[in-house]
Coordinates of N, CA and C in Angstrom, one line a residue:
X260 N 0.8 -1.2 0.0 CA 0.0 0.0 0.0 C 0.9 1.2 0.0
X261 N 0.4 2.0 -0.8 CA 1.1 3.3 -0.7 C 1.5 4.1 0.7
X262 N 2.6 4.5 0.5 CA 3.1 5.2 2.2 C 3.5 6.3 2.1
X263 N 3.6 7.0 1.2 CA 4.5 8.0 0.9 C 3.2 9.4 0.2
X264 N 3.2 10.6 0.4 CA 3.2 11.5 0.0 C 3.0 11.8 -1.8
X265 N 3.3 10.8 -2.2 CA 3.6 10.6 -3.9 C 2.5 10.9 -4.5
X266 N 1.9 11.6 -5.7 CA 1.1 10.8 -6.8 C 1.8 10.8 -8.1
X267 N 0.6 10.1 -8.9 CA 1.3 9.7 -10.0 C 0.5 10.0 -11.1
X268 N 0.9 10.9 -12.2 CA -0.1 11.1 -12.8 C -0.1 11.0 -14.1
X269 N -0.9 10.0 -15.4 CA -0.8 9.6 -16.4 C -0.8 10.7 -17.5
X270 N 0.4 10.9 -18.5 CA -0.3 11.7 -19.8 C -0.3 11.1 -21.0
X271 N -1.4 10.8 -21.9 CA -1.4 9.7 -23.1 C -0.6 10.7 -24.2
X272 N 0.3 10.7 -24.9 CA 0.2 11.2 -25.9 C 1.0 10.4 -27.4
X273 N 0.4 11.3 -28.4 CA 0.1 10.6 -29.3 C 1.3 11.2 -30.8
X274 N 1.9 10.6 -31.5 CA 2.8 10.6 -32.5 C 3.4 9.6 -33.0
X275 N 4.5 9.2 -33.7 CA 5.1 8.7 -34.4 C 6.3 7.9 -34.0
X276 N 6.3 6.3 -33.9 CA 7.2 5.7 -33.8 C 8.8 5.2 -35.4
X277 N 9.5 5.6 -35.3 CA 10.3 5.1 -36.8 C 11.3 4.6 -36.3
X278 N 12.0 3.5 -36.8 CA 13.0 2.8 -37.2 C 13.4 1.4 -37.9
X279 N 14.4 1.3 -38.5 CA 14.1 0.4 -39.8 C 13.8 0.4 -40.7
X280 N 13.7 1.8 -41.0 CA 12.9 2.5 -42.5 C 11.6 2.2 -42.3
X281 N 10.8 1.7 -41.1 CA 9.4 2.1 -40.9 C 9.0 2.7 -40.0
X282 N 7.9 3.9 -40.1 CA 7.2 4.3 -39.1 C 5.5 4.4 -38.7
X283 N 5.1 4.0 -37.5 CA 4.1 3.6 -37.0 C 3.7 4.7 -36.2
X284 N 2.3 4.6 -36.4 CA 1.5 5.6 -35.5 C 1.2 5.3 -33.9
X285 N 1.6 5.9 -33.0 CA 1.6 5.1 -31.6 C 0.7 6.4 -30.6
X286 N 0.5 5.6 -29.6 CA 0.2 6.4 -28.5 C 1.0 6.2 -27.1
X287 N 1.5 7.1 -26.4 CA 2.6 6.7 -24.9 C 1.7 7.2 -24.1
X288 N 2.5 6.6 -23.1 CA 2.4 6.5 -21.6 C 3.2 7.3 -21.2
X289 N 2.7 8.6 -20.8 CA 4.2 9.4 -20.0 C 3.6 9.4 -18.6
X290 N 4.4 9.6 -17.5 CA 4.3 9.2 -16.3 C 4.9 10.5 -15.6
X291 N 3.9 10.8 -14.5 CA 4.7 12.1 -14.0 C 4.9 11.8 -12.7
X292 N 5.6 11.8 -12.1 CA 5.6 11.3 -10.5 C 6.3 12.8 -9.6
X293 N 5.6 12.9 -8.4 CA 6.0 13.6 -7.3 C 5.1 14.4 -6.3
X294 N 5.6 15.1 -5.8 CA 4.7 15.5 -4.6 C 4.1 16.7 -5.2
X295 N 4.0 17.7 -4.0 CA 2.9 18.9 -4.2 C 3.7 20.5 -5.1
X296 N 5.5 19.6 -4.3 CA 6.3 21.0 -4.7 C 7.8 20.2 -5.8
X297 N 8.3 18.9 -6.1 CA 8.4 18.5 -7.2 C 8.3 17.2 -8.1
X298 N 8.7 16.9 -8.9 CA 7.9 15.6 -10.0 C 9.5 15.6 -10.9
X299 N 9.2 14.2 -11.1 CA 10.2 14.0 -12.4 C 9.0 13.5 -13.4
X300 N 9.3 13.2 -14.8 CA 9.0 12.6 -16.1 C 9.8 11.6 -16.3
X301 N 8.6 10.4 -16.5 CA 9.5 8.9 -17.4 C 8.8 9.0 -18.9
X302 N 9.9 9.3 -19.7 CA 9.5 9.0 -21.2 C 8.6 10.6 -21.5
X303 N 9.7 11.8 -22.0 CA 8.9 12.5 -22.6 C 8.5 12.3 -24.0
X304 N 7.3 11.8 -23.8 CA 6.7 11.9 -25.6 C 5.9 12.9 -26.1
X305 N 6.4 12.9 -27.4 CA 5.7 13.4 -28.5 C 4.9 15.2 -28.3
X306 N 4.5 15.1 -26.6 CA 3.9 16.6 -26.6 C 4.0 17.5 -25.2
X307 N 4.9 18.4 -25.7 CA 5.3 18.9 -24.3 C 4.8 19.4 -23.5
X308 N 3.3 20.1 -24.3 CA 2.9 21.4 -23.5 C 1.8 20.1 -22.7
X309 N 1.2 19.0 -23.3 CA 0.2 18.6 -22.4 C 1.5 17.9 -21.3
X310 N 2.6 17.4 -21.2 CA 3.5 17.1 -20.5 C 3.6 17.5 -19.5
X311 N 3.7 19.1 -19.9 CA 3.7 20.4 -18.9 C 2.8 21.1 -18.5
X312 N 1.6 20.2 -18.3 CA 0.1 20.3 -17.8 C 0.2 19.9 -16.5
X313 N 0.7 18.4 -16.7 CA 0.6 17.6 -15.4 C 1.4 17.7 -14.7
X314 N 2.5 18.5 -15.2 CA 3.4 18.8 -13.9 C 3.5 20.2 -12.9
X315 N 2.3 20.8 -13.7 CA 0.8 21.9 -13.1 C 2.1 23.0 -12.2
X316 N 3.5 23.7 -12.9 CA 4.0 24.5 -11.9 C 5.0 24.1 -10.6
X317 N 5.4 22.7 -10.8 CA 6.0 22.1 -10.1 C 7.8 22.0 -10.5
X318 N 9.0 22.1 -9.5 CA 9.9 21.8 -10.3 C 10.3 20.6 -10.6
X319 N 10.5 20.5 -12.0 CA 11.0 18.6 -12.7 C 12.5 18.7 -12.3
X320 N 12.8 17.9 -11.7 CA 13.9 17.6 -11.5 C 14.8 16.9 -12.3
X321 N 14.2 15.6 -12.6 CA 14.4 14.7 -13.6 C 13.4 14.5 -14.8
X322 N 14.0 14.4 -16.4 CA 13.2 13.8 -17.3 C 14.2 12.4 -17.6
X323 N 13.7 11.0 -17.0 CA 14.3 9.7 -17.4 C 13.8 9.0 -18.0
X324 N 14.3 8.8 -18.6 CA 14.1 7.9 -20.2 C 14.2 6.2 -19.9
X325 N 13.5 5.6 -20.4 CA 13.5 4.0 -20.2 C 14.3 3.3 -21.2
X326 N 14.0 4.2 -22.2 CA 15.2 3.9 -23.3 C 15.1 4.8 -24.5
X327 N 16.0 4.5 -25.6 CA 16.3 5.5 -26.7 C 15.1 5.9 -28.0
X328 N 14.4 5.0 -28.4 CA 13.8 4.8 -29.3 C 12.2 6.2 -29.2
X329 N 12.5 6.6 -30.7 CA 12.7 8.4 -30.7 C 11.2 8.4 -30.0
X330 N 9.9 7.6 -29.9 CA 9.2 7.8 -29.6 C 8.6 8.1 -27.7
X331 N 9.7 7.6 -27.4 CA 10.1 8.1 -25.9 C 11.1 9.3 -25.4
X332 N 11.2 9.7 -26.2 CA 12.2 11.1 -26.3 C 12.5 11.9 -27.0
X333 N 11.3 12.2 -27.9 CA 11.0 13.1 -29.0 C 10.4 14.3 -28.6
X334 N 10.2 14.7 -27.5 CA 9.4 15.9 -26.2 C 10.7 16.6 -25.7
X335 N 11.7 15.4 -25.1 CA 12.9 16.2 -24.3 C 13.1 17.5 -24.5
X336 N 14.1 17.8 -25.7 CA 14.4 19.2 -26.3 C 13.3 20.2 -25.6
X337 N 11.8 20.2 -26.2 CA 10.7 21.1 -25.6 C 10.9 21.2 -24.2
X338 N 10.8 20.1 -23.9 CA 10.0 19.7 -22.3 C 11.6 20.7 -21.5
X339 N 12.7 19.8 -22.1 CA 13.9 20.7 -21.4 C 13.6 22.5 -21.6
X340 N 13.1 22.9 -22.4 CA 13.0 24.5 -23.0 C 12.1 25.0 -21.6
X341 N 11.3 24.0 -21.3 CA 10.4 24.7 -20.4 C 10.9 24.6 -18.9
X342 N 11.7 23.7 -18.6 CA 12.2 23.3 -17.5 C 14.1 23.2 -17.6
X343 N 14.6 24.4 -18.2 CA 16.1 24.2 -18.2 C 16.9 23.3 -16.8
X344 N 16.8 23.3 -15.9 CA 17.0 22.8 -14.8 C 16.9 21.0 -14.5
X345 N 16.1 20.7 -15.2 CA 16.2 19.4 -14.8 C 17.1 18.6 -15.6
X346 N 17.1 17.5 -15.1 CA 18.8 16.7 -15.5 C 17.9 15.8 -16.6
X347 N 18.6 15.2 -17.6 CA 18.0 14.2 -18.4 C 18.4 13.4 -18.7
X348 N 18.1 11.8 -18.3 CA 19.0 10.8 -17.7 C 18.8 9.5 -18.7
X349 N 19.5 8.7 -19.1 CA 19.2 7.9 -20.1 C 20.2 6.8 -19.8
X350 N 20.3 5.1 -20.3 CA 21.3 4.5 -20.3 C 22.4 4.4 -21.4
X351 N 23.4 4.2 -20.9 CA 24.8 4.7 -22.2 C 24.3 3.3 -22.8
X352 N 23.8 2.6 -22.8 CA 24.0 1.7 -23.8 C 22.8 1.8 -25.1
X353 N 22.0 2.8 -24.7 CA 20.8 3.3 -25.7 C 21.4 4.6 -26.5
X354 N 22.9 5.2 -25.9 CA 23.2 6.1 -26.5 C 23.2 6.5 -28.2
X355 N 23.3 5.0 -29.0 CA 23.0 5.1 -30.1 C 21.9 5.7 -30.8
X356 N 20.8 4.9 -29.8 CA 19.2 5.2 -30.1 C 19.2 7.1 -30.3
X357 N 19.4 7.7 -28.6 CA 19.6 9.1 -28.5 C 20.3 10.3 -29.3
X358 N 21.4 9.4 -30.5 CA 22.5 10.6 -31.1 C 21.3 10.8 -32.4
X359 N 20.5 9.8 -32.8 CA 20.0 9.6 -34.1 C 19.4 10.6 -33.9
X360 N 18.3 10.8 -32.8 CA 17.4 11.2 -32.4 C 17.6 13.4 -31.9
X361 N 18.6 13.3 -30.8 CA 18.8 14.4 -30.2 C 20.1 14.8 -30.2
X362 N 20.5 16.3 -31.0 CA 22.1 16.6 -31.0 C 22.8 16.4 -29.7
X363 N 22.2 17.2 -29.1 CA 22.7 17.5 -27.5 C 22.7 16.5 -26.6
X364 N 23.7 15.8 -25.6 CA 23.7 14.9 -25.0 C 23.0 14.7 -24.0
X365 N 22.9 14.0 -23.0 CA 21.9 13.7 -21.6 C 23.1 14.3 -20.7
X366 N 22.2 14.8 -19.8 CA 23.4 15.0 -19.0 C 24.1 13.9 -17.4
X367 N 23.2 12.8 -17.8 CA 24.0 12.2 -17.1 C 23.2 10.4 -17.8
X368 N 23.9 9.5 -17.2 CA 23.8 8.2 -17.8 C 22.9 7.2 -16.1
X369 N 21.9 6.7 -16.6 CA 21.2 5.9 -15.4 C 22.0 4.7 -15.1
X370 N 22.0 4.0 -14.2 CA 22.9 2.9 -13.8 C 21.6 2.1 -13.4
X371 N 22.0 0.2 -13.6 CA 21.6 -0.3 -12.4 C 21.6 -0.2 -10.5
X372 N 20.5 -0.3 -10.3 CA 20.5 0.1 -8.7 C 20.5 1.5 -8.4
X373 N 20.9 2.1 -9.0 CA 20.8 4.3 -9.1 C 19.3 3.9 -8.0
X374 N 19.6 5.3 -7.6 CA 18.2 5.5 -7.0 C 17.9 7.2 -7.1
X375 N 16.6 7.7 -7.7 CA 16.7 8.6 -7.8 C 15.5 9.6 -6.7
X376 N 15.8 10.4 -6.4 CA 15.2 11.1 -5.6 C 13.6 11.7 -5.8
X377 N 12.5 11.7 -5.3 CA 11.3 12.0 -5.9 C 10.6 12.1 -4.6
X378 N 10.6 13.3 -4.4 CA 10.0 14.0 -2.7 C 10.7 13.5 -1.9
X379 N 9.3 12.4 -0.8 CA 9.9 11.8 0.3 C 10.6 10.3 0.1
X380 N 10.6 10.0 -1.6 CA 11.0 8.5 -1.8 C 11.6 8.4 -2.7
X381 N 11.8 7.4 -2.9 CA 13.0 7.3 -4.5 C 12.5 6.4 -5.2
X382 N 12.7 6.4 -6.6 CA 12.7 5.4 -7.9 C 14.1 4.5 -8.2
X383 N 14.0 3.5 -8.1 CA 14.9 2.6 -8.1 C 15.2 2.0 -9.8
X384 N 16.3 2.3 -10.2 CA 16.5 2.1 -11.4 C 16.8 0.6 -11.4
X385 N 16.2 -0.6 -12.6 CA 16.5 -1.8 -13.2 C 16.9 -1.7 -14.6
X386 N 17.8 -1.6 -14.7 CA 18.3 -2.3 -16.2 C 17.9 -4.0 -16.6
X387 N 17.1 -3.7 -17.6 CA 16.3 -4.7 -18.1 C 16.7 -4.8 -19.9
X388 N 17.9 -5.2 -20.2 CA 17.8 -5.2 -21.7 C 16.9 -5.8 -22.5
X389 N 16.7 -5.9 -23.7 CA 16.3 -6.6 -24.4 C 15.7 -6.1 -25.7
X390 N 14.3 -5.0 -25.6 CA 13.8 -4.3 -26.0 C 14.8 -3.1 -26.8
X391 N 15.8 -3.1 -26.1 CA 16.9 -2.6 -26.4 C 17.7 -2.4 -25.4
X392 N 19.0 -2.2 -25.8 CA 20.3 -2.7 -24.8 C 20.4 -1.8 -23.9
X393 N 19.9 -0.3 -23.9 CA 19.6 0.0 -22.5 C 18.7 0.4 -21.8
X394 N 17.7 -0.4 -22.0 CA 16.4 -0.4 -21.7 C 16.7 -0.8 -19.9
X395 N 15.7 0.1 -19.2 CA 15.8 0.6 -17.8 C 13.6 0.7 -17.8
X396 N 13.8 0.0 -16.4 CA 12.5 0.5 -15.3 C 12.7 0.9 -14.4
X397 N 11.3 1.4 -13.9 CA 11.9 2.2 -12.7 C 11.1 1.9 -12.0
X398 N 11.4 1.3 -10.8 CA 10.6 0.4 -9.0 C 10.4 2.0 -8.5
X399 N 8.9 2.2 -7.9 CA 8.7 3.1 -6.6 C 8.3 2.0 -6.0
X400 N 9.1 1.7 -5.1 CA 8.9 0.5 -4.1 C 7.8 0.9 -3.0
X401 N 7.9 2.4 -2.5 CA 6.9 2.8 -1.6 C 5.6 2.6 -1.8
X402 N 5.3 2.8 -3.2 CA 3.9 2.8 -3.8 C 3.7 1.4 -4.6
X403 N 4.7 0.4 -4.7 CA 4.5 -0.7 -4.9 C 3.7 -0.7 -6.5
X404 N 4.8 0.7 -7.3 CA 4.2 0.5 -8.3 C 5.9 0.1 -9.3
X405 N 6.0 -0.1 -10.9 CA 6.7 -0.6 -11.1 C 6.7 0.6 -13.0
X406 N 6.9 1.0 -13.2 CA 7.4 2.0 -14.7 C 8.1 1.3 -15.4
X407 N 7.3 0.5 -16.3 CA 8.4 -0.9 -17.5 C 8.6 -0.5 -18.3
X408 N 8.1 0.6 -18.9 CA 8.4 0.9 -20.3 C 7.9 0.3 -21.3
X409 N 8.9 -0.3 -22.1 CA 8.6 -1.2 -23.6 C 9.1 -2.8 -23.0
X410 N 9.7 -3.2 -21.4 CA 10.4 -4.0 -21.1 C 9.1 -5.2 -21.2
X411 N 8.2 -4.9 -20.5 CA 6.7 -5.5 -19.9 C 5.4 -4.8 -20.1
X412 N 4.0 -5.3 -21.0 CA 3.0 -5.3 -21.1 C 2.6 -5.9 -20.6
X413 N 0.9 -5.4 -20.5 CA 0.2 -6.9 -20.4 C 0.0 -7.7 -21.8
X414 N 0.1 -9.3 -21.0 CA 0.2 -10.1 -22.6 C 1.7 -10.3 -22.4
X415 N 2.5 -9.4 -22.1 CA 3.7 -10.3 -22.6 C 5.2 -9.2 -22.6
X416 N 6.0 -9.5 -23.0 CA 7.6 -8.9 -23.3 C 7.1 -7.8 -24.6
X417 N 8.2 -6.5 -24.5 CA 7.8 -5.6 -25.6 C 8.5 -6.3 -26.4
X418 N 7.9 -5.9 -27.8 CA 9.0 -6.3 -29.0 C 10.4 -6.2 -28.9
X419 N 10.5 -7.1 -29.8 CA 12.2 -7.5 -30.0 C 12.7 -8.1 -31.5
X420 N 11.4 -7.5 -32.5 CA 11.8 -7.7 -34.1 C 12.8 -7.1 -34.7
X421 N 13.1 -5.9 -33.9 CA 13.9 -4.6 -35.1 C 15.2 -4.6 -34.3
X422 N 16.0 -3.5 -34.9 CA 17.2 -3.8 -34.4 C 17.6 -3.2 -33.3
X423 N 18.8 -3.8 -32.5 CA 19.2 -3.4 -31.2 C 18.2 -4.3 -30.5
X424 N 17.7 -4.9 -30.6 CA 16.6 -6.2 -29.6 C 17.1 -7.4 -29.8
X425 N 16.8 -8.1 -28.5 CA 17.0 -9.7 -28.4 C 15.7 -9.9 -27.7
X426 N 15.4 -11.3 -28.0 CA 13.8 -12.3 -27.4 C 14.6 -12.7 -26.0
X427 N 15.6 -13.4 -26.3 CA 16.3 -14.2 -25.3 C 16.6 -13.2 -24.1
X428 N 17.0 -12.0 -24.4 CA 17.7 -11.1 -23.6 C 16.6 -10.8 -22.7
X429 N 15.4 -10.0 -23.6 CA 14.6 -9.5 -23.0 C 13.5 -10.5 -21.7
X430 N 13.5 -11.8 -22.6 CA 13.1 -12.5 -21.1 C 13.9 -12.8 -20.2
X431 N 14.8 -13.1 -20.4 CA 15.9 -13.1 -19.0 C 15.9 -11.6 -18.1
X432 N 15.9 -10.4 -18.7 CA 15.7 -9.1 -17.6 C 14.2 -9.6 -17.0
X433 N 12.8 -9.7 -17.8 CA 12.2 -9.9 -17.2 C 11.8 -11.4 -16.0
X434 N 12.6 -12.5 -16.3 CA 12.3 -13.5 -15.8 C 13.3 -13.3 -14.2
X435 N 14.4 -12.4 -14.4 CA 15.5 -11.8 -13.6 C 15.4 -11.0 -12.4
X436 N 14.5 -9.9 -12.9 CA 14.3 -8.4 -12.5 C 13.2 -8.1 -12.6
X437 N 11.8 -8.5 -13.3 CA 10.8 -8.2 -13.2 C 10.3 -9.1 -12.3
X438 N 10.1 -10.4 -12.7 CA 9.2 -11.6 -12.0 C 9.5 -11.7 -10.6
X439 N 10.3 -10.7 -10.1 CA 11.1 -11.7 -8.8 C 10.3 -10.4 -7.8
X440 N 9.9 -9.6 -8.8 CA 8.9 -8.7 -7.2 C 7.7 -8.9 -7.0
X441 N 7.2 -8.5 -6.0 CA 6.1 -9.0 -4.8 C 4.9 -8.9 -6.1
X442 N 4.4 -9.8 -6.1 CA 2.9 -10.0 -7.4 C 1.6 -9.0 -7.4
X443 N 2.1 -8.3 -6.2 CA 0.6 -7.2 -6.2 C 1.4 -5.7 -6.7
X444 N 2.7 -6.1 -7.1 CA 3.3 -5.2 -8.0 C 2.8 -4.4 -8.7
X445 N 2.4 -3.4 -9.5 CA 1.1 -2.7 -10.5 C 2.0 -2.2 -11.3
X446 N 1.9 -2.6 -12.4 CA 3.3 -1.8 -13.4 C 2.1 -1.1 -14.9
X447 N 3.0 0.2 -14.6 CA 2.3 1.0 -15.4 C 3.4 1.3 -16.7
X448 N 2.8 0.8 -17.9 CA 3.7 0.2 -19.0 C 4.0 1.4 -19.8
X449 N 4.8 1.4 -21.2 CA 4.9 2.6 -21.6 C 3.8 2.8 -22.9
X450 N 3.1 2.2 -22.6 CA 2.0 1.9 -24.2 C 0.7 1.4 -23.6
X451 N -0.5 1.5 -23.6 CA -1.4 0.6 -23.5 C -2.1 0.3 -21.7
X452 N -2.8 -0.4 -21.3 CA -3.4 -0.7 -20.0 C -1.8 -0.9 -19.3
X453 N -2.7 -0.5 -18.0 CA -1.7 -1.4 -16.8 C -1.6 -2.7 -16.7
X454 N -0.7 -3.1 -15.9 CA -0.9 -4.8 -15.3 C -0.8 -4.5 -13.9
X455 N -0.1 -6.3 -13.7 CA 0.8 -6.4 -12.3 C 1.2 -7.2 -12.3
X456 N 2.5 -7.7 -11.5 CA 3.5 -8.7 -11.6 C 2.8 -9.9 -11.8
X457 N 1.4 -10.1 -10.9 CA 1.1 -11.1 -10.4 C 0.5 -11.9 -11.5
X458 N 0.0 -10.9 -12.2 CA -1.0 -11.1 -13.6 C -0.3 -11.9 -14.7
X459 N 1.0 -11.2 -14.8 CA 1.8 -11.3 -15.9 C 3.0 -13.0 -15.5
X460 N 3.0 -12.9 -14.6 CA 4.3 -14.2 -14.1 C 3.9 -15.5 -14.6
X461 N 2.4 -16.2 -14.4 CA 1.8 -17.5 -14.7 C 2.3 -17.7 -16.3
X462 N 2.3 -16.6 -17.2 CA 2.3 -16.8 -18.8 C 4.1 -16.9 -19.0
X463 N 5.1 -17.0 -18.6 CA 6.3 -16.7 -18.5 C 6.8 -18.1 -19.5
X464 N 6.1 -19.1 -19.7 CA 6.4 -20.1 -20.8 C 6.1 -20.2 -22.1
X465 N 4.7 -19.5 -22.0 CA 4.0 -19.0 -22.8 C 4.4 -18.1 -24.1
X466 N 4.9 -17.0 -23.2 CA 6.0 -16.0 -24.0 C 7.0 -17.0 -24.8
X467 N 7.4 -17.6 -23.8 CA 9.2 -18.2 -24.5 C 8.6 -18.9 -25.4
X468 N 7.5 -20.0 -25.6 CA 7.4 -20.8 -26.7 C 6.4 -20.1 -27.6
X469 N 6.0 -19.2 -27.4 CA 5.6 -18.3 -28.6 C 6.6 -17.4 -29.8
X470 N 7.8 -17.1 -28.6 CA 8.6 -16.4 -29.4 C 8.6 -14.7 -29.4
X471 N 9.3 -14.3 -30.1 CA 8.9 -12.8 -30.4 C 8.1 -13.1 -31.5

């Protein structure tokens, strides 16, 4: 049960996924977490100003990225315009994904185990490859919720067709790092409905002999 001070507040927005010489129409999950006086952003997409709705005057401390792929960090640039001050955190191993995408670099690189600050509690950074090689969640353990990104849907592992992804890789982060927390877990994904650990663990065979 939630213990902390926190909320969390959903913004859908809506643009354009490309790589591989294809691009798809998508809609994200951006995620705004924090108290009354600041919030960070997971995954600025596609629209700043509704971005900078829900963060209603508060200072962002952090904009962290789950990973590189432009449709999760196609906002930054703006979202930074509005908020010069906040740091913009990414993993070096998605740095690929980010140069295609944004001239200017992140100003700092997320780690496994990092813990990042967010009011009275912190978000616990997992490096979860697969989806891409530095593909990162983020645990608010207080609120026993879970930020997967592209790592975990419901239904199953994000893709892992195009390039920079592995099937193999991506279930081992999740069979590793996702599966192994408490099942009333609630993970709020970077596309589409929520789940929860508990929901998603029984199908873990399922996935693997389906395949990507």
């Amino acid at each position: 049960m939630p213990v902390s001070d926190i909320r969390i507040d959903k913004v859908v927005t809506s643009g354009t996924f490309s790589l591989d010489g294809g691009t798809w129409d998508v809609d994200n999950n951006v995620w705004v977490i924090g108290d009354d006086a600041e919030c960070v952003v997971i995954d600025a997409a596609h629209d700043a100003a509704a971005i900078n709705e829900a963060i209603a005057g508060r200072r962002l401390t952090h904009i962290l990225c789950t990973h590189g792929h432009d449709d999760h960090i196609d906002a930054v640039g703006d979202l930074v315009g509005l908020h010069p001050k906040a740091q913009v955190l990414i993993h070096d191993a998605d740095r690929m994904l980010w140069d295609r995408e944004i001239s200017q670099p992140p100003d700092g690189a997320l780690a496994d185990g990092q813990g990042i600050a967010v009011g009275s509690t912190e978000l616990k950074v997992l490096h979860t490859p697969g989806h891409s090689p530095g593909a990162c969640c983020f645990l608010l353990a207080s609120e026993g919720v879970l930020f997967s990104g592209d790592t975990l849907f419901q239904g199953g592992p994000g893709a892992t067709g195009r390039s920079f992804s592995d099937f193999d890789t991506i279930v081992d982060s999740i069979r590793e790092r996702l599966l192994t927390l408490p099942p009333e877990t609630v993970v709020h994904t970077g596309h589409g409905d929520d789940t929860s650990i508990g929901a998603e663990a029984p199908h873990l065979q399922e996935w693997i002999d389906r395949g990507e």
